[in-house]
Amino acid sequence: MRRRGDVLLLAVLALLADGPLHGYEVRKRLDQRLGVFRALSYGSLYPALRALQAGGCITETTGQRLPGTVSPRRARVVYEITAHGKDRLAEMLEDSGPEAWEDDAFGVHFALFTRVAPRTRLRVLEGRRARLLERLEQLSRSIERTQAQLDAYALEAQRHGLETVRSEVDWLERLISAEAHPGTARPHAPHPEEKH
């Protein structure tokens, strides 16, 4: 749970680095730009905002009207990143270790790749590939062990999982190649989910 919480803090800081936002807008943009937070509740968001504020990463003001928003009936709280928050964001992005290779965390880190150095992007992509190759091996062994005991649909579900992981590994291979050879044209490499 703590890992998902850390990813949420990273995502919120990245959004606020683009400009001040109301809490409602933070939640909306987390869903739109970083889809792993589709089911995020305000019960998770506001503690994260309070933690960032307590750490000196963001400030809040009440009653400020943001450009392009309708004046609310009651004063809304606006969150804004601080200089310390910007430093913390850069630190969190560059310090992308094994936690950045996991499913939810990888999506957020990948969506923020324009903010990090090429070596960091390569490290995250290679780490994700290594994690998926481990998963591929486990899934293959699982299918071999259990295929005689499974009905046709359960077996197909496992095969589908295997193909999904293989597809993502292929996608990562193309991205790694493009990052490793920056002088070459970057091929359009759709994420496996984009193919459907």
Short mmCIF file of N, CA and C in Angstrom, two decimals, residues 78-144:
data_model
loop_
_atom_site.label_atom_id
_atom_site.label_comp_id
_atom_site.label_asym_id
_atom_site.label_seq_id
_atom_site.Cartn_x
_atom_site.Cartn_y
_atom_site.Cartn_z
N VAL A 78 -6.82 25.88 -3.32
CA VAL A 78 -5.94 25.72 -4.48
C VAL A 78 -4.58 25.24 -3.96
N TYR A 79 -4.06 24.21 -4.63
CA TYR A 79 -2.76 23.64 -4.25
C TYR A 79 -1.72 24.06 -5.26
N GLU A 80 -0.53 24.38 -4.74
CA GLU A 80 0.56 24.86 -5.60
C GLU A 80 1.87 24.25 -5.12
N ILE A 81 2.71 23.84 -6.05
CA ILE A 81 4.00 23.23 -5.69
C ILE A 81 4.97 24.32 -5.23
N THR A 82 5.83 23.96 -4.28
CA THR A 82 6.85 24.89 -3.78
C THR A 82 8.19 24.57 -4.46
N ALA A 83 9.19 25.39 -4.20
CA ALA A 83 10.53 25.12 -4.73
C ALA A 83 11.04 23.79 -4.17
N HIS A 84 10.78 23.55 -2.89
CA HIS A 84 11.18 22.28 -2.28
C HIS A 84 10.44 21.12 -2.96
N GLY A 85 9.18 21.33 -3.29
CA GLY A 85 8.39 20.31 -3.98
C GLY A 85 8.96 19.98 -5.35
N LYS A 86 9.42 21.01 -6.06
CA LYS A 86 10.03 20.78 -7.38
C LYS A 86 11.32 19.98 -7.24
N ASP A 87 12.10 20.30 -6.21
CA ASP A 87 13.33 19.54 -5.97
C ASP A 87 13.00 18.09 -5.61
N ARG A 88 11.99 17.91 -4.78
CA ARG A 88 11.57 16.56 -4.36
C ARG A 88 11.06 15.76 -5.56
N LEU A 89 10.30 16.41 -6.44
CA LEU A 89 9.80 15.76 -7.65
C LEU A 89 10.97 15.27 -8.51
N ALA A 90 11.95 16.14 -8.74
CA ALA A 90 13.11 15.76 -9.56
C ALA A 90 13.85 14.58 -8.92
N GLU A 91 13.97 14.63 -7.61
CA GLU A 91 14.64 13.55 -6.87
C GLU A 91 13.88 12.23 -7.02
N MET A 92 12.56 12.28 -6.87
CA MET A 92 11.73 11.07 -6.97
C MET A 92 11.79 10.48 -8.38
N LEU A 93 11.82 11.34 -9.38
CA LEU A 93 11.86 10.87 -10.77
C LEU A 93 13.20 10.23 -11.10
N GLU A 94 14.29 10.84 -10.65
CA GLU A 94 15.61 10.32 -10.97
C GLU A 94 15.96 9.09 -10.15
N ASP A 95 15.34 8.94 -8.99
CA ASP A 95 15.61 7.81 -8.11
C ASP A 95 14.61 6.69 -8.39
N SER A 96 14.49 6.31 -9.65
CA SER A 96 13.51 5.32 -10.08
C SER A 96 14.10 3.93 -10.03
N GLY A 97 13.92 3.27 -8.90
CA GLY A 97 14.45 1.92 -8.72
C GLY A 97 13.41 0.86 -9.01
N PRO A 98 13.58 -0.32 -8.42
CA PRO A 98 12.69 -1.46 -8.71
C PRO A 98 11.20 -1.19 -8.51
N GLU A 99 10.84 -0.29 -7.60
CA GLU A 99 9.41 0.00 -7.42
C GLU A 99 8.81 0.62 -8.67
N ALA A 100 9.61 1.27 -9.49
CA ALA A 100 9.12 1.91 -10.72
C ALA A 100 8.84 0.89 -11.82
N TRP A 101 9.23 -0.35 -11.60
CA TRP A 101 9.04 -1.38 -12.63
C TRP A 101 7.72 -2.12 -12.45
N GLU A 102 7.05 -1.91 -11.32
CA GLU A 102 5.79 -2.61 -11.03
C GLU A 102 4.66 -2.02 -11.87
N ASP A 103 3.56 -2.73 -11.98
CA ASP A 103 2.47 -2.37 -12.89
C ASP A 103 1.98 -0.93 -12.75
N ASP A 104 1.42 -0.54 -11.61
CA ASP A 104 0.87 0.80 -11.45
C ASP A 104 1.96 1.88 -11.50
N ALA A 105 3.06 1.61 -10.82
CA ALA A 105 4.14 2.60 -10.77
C ALA A 105 4.75 2.84 -12.14
N PHE A 106 4.91 1.77 -12.92
CA PHE A 106 5.53 1.93 -14.23
C PHE A 106 4.72 2.88 -15.11
N GLY A 107 3.41 2.73 -15.11
CA GLY A 107 2.56 3.60 -15.93
C GLY A 107 2.75 5.06 -15.59
N VAL A 108 2.86 5.38 -14.32
CA VAL A 108 3.05 6.77 -13.89
C VAL A 108 4.44 7.25 -14.30
N HIS A 109 5.46 6.46 -14.01
CA HIS A 109 6.83 6.86 -14.38
C HIS A 109 6.94 7.05 -15.89
N PHE A 110 6.34 6.14 -16.65
CA PHE A 110 6.41 6.23 -18.11
C PHE A 110 5.73 7.51 -18.60
N ALA A 111 4.59 7.85 -18.01
CA ALA A 111 3.86 9.06 -18.42
C ALA A 111 4.67 10.32 -18.12
N LEU A 112 5.64 10.22 -17.22
CA LEU A 112 6.45 11.38 -16.84
C LEU A 112 7.86 11.33 -17.43
N PHE A 113 8.08 10.48 -18.42
CA PHE A 113 9.41 10.30 -18.99
C PHE A 113 10.02 11.58 -19.56
N THR A 114 9.23 12.52 -20.03
CA THR A 114 9.82 13.73 -20.59
C THR A 114 10.54 14.55 -19.52
N ARG A 115 10.26 14.27 -18.27
CA ARG A 115 10.86 15.03 -17.16
C ARG A 115 12.17 14.43 -16.65
N VAL A 116 12.58 13.27 -17.19
CA VAL A 116 13.77 12.61 -16.65
C VAL A 116 14.85 12.44 -17.71
N ALA A 117 16.06 12.20 -17.22
CA ALA A 117 17.22 12.03 -18.09
C ALA A 117 17.12 10.70 -18.85
N PRO A 118 17.73 10.64 -20.04
CA PRO A 118 17.69 9.40 -20.83
C PRO A 118 18.18 8.17 -20.07
N ARG A 119 19.23 8.32 -19.24
CA ARG A 119 19.74 7.17 -18.49
C ARG A 119 18.70 6.62 -17.53
N THR A 120 17.88 7.53 -16.96
CA THR A 120 16.82 7.10 -16.05
C THR A 120 15.72 6.38 -16.82
N ARG A 121 15.35 6.93 -17.97
CA ARG A 121 14.34 6.27 -18.80
C ARG A 121 14.78 4.86 -19.16
N LEU A 122 16.04 4.73 -19.58
CA LEU A 122 16.59 3.43 -19.97
C LEU A 122 16.58 2.47 -18.78
N ARG A 123 16.97 2.95 -17.60
CA ARG A 123 17.00 2.10 -16.41
C ARG A 123 15.59 1.58 -16.08
N VAL A 124 14.59 2.45 -16.18
CA VAL A 124 13.21 2.04 -15.87
C VAL A 124 12.71 1.04 -16.93
N LEU A 125 12.96 1.33 -18.20
CA LEU A 125 12.52 0.43 -19.27
C LEU A 125 13.18 -0.94 -19.14
N GLU A 126 14.49 -0.95 -18.88
CA GLU A 126 15.20 -2.23 -18.76
C GLU A 126 14.74 -2.99 -17.51
N GLY A 127 14.49 -2.26 -16.44
CA GLY A 127 13.99 -2.90 -15.22
C GLY A 127 12.61 -3.50 -15.43
N ARG A 128 11.75 -2.76 -16.13
CA ARG A 128 10.41 -3.27 -16.43
C ARG A 128 10.50 -4.53 -17.31
N ARG A 129 11.37 -4.48 -18.31
CA ARG A 129 11.54 -5.65 -19.18
C ARG A 129 12.00 -6.86 -18.36
N ALA A 130 12.98 -6.66 -17.47
CA ALA A 130 13.48 -7.76 -16.64
C ALA A 130 12.36 -8.33 -15.77
N ARG A 131 11.55 -7.44 -15.18
CA ARG A 131 10.43 -7.89 -14.35
C ARG A 131 9.44 -8.71 -15.17
N LEU A 132 9.15 -8.28 -16.39
CA LEU A 132 8.19 -8.99 -17.23
C LEU A 132 8.75 -10.31 -17.75
N LEU A 133 10.05 -10.37 -18.00
CA LEU A 133 10.66 -11.64 -18.42
C LEU A 133 10.56 -12.67 -17.30
N GLU A 134 10.71 -12.22 -16.05
CA GLU A 134 10.51 -13.12 -14.90
C GLU A 134 9.06 -13.61 -14.88
N ARG A 135 8.13 -12.69 -15.09
CA ARG A 135 6.71 -13.04 -15.09
C ARG A 135 6.39 -14.01 -16.22
N LEU A 136 7.01 -13.79 -17.38
CA LEU A 136 6.81 -14.67 -18.53
C LEU A 136 7.24 -16.09 -18.21
N GLU A 137 8.39 -16.21 -17.56
CA GLU A 137 8.89 -17.53 -17.18
C GLU A 137 7.95 -18.21 -16.18
N GLN A 138 7.49 -17.45 -15.20
CA GLN A 138 6.56 -18.01 -14.20
C GLN A 138 5.25 -18.46 -14.84
N LEU A 139 4.72 -17.64 -15.74
CA LEU A 139 3.46 -17.99 -16.41
C LEU A 139 3.64 -19.24 -17.28
N SER A 140 4.74 -19.32 -18.00
CA SER A 140 5.01 -20.49 -18.84
C SER A 140 5.08 -21.76 -18.00
N ARG A 141 5.80 -21.68 -16.87
CA ARG A 141 5.90 -22.85 -15.98
C ARG A 141 4.53 -23.23 -15.41
N SER A 142 3.75 -22.21 -15.06
CA SER A 142 2.42 -22.46 -14.50
C SER A 142 1.52 -23.16 -15.50
N ILE A 143 1.57 -22.72 -16.75
CA ILE A 143 0.74 -23.35 -17.79
C ILE A 143 1.17 -24.79 -18.00
N GLU A 144 2.48 -25.03 -18.03
CA GLU A 144 2.98 -26.40 -18.22
C GLU A 144 2.51 -27.32 -17.10
#
